[in-house]
Short mmCIF file of C-alpha atoms in Angstrom, two decimals:
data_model
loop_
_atom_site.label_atom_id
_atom_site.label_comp_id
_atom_site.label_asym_id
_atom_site.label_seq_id
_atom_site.Cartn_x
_atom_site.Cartn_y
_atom_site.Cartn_z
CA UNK A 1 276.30 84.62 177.35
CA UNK A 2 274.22 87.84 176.45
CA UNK A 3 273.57 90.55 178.74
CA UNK A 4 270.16 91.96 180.00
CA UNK A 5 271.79 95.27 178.03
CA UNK A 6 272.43 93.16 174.77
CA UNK A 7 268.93 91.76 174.80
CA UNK A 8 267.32 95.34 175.38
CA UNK A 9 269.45 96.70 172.33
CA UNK A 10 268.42 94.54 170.49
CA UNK A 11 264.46 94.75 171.49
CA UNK A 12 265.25 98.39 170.69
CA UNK A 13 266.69 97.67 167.52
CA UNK A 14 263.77 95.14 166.51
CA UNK A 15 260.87 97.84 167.47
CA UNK A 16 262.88 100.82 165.89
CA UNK A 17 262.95 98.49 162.77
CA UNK A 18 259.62 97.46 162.93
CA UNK A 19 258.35 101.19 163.21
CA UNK A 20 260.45 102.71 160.07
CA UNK A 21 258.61 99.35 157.88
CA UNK A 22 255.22 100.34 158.85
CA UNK A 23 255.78 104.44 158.44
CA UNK A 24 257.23 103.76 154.95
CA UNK A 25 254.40 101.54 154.35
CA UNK A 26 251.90 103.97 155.28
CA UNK A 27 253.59 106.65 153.20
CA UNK A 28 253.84 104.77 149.79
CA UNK A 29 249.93 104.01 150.57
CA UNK A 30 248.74 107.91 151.59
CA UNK A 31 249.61 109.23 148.60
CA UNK A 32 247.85 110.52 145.21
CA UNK A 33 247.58 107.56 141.96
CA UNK A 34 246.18 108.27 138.88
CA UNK A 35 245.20 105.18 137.11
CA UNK A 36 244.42 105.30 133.31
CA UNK A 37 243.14 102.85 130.88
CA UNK A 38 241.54 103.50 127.61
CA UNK A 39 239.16 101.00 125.02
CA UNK A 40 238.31 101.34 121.38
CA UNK A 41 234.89 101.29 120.79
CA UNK A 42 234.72 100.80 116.82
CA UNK A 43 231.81 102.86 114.86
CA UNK A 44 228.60 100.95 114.37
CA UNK A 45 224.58 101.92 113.10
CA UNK A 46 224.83 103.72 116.95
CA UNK A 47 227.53 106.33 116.06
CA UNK A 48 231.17 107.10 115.20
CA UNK A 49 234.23 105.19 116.61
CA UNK A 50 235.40 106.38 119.79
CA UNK A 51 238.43 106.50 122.58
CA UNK A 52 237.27 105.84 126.07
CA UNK A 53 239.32 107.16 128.62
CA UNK A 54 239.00 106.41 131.82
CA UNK A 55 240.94 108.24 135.28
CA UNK A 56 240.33 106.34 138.36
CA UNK A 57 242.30 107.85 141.57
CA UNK A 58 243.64 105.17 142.74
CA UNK A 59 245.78 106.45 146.17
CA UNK A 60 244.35 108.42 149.20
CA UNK A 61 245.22 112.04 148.77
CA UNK A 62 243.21 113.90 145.76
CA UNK A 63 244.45 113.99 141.95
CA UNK A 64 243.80 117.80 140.11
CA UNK A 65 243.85 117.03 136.65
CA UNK A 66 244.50 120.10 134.69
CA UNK A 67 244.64 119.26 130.72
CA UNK A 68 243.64 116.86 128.88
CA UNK A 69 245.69 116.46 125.06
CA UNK A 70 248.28 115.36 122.90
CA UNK A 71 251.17 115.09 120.62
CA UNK A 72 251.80 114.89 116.98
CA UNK A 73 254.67 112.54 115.57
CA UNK A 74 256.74 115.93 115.43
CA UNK A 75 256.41 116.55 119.34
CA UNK A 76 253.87 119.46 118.66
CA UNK A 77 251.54 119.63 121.39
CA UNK A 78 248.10 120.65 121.87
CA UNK A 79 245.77 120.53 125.04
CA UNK A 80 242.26 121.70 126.15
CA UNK A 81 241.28 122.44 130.26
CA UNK A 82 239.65 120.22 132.33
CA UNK A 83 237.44 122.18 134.77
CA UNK A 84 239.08 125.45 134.32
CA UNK A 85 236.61 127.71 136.68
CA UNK A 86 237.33 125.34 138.90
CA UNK A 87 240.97 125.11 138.59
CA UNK A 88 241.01 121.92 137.49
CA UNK A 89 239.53 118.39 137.70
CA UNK A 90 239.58 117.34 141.29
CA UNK A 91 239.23 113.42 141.70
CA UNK A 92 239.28 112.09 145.04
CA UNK A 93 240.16 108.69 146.66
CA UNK A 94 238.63 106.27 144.48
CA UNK A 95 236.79 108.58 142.04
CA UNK A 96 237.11 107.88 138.38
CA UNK A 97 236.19 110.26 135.14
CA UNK A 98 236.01 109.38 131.81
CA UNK A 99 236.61 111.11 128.53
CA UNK A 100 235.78 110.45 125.29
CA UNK A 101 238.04 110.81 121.99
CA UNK A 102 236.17 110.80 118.61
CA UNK A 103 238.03 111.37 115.44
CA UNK A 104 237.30 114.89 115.25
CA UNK A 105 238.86 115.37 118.50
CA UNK A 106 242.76 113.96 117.02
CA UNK A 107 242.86 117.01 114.59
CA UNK A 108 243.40 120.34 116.47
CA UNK A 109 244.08 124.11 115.83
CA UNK A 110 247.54 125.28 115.93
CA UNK A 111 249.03 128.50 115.44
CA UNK A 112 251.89 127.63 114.06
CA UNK A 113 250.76 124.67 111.93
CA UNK A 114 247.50 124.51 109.73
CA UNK A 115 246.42 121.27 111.60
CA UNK A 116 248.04 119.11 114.46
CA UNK A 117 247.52 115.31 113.81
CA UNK A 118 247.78 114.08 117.49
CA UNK A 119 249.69 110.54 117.39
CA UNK A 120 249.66 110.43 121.38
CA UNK A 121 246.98 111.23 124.09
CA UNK A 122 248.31 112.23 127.68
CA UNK A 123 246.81 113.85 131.30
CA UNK A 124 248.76 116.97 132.97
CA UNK A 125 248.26 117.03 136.97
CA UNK A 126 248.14 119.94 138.40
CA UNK A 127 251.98 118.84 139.29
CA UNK A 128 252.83 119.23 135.52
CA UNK A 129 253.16 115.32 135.35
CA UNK A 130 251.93 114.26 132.07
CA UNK A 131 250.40 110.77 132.04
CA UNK A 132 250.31 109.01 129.09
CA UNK A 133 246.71 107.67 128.08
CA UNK A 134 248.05 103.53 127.15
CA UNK A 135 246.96 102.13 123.38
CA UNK A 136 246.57 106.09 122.48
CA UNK A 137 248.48 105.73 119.14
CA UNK A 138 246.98 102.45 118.04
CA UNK A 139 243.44 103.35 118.63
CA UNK A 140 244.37 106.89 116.88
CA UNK A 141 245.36 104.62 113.92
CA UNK A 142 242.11 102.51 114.05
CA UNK A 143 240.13 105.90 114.33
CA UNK A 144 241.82 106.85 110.87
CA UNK A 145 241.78 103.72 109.41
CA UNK A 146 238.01 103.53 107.98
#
């Protein structure tokens, strides 16, 4: 039969438990997500085709977004500041930005190359973590394709 010392080890055990699940809950929560989608909007009689992207902040600590750019097929990248007076883009808990992408805005100035084709669309944090903008390439294609 269990002791009174076996059952309060184990009460201890059970609480100690209990307390490490919730602070490793609340940890993965209080953190900073960036949340990105994008949409095609095809050209019509009210303009040119465009790439909607959109940031939402989806944890609880702010997101800095720094850049804002892309790749070509070769890897060759090319980026322009988001907020640079200001650091950066600062997007709190639940804040969202959006940027648009018109054709114009796939074709960029490189030094090295007389014009970067951008096959990929990406977000730098002020962590250097690029985030890749989802359906970038195809709706690059789609831009091109008319």
């Amino acid at each position: 039969m269990p002791t009174f010392a076996e059952y309060m080890s184990s009460a201890a055990f059970a609480v100690s438990f209990a307390s490490l699940c919730i602070s490793g809950h609340v940890a993965f929560r209080d953190r900073a997500r960036l949340s990105l989608s994008s949409k095609f909007i095809p050209a019509s009689e009210h303009g040119a085709g465009q790439i909607v992207v959109t940031m939402v902040n989806a944890g609880r600590r702010p997101v800095i977004l720094r850049l804002i750019g892309g790749a070509s097929a070769a890897g060759t990248w090319s980026a322009e500041y988001l907020a640079r007076e200001e650091g950066g883009l600062r997007l709190g808990e639940h804040e969202r930005y959006e940027h648009t992408f018109e054709k114009e805005d796939t074709v960029k100035f490189h030094p090295e190359h007389d014009d970067l084709f951008l096959k990929t669309l990406w977000v730098e944090d002020s962590l250097g973590i690029r985030h890749k903008i989802p359906k970038a390439s195809q709706y690059i294609d789609r831009l091109w394709s008319r």
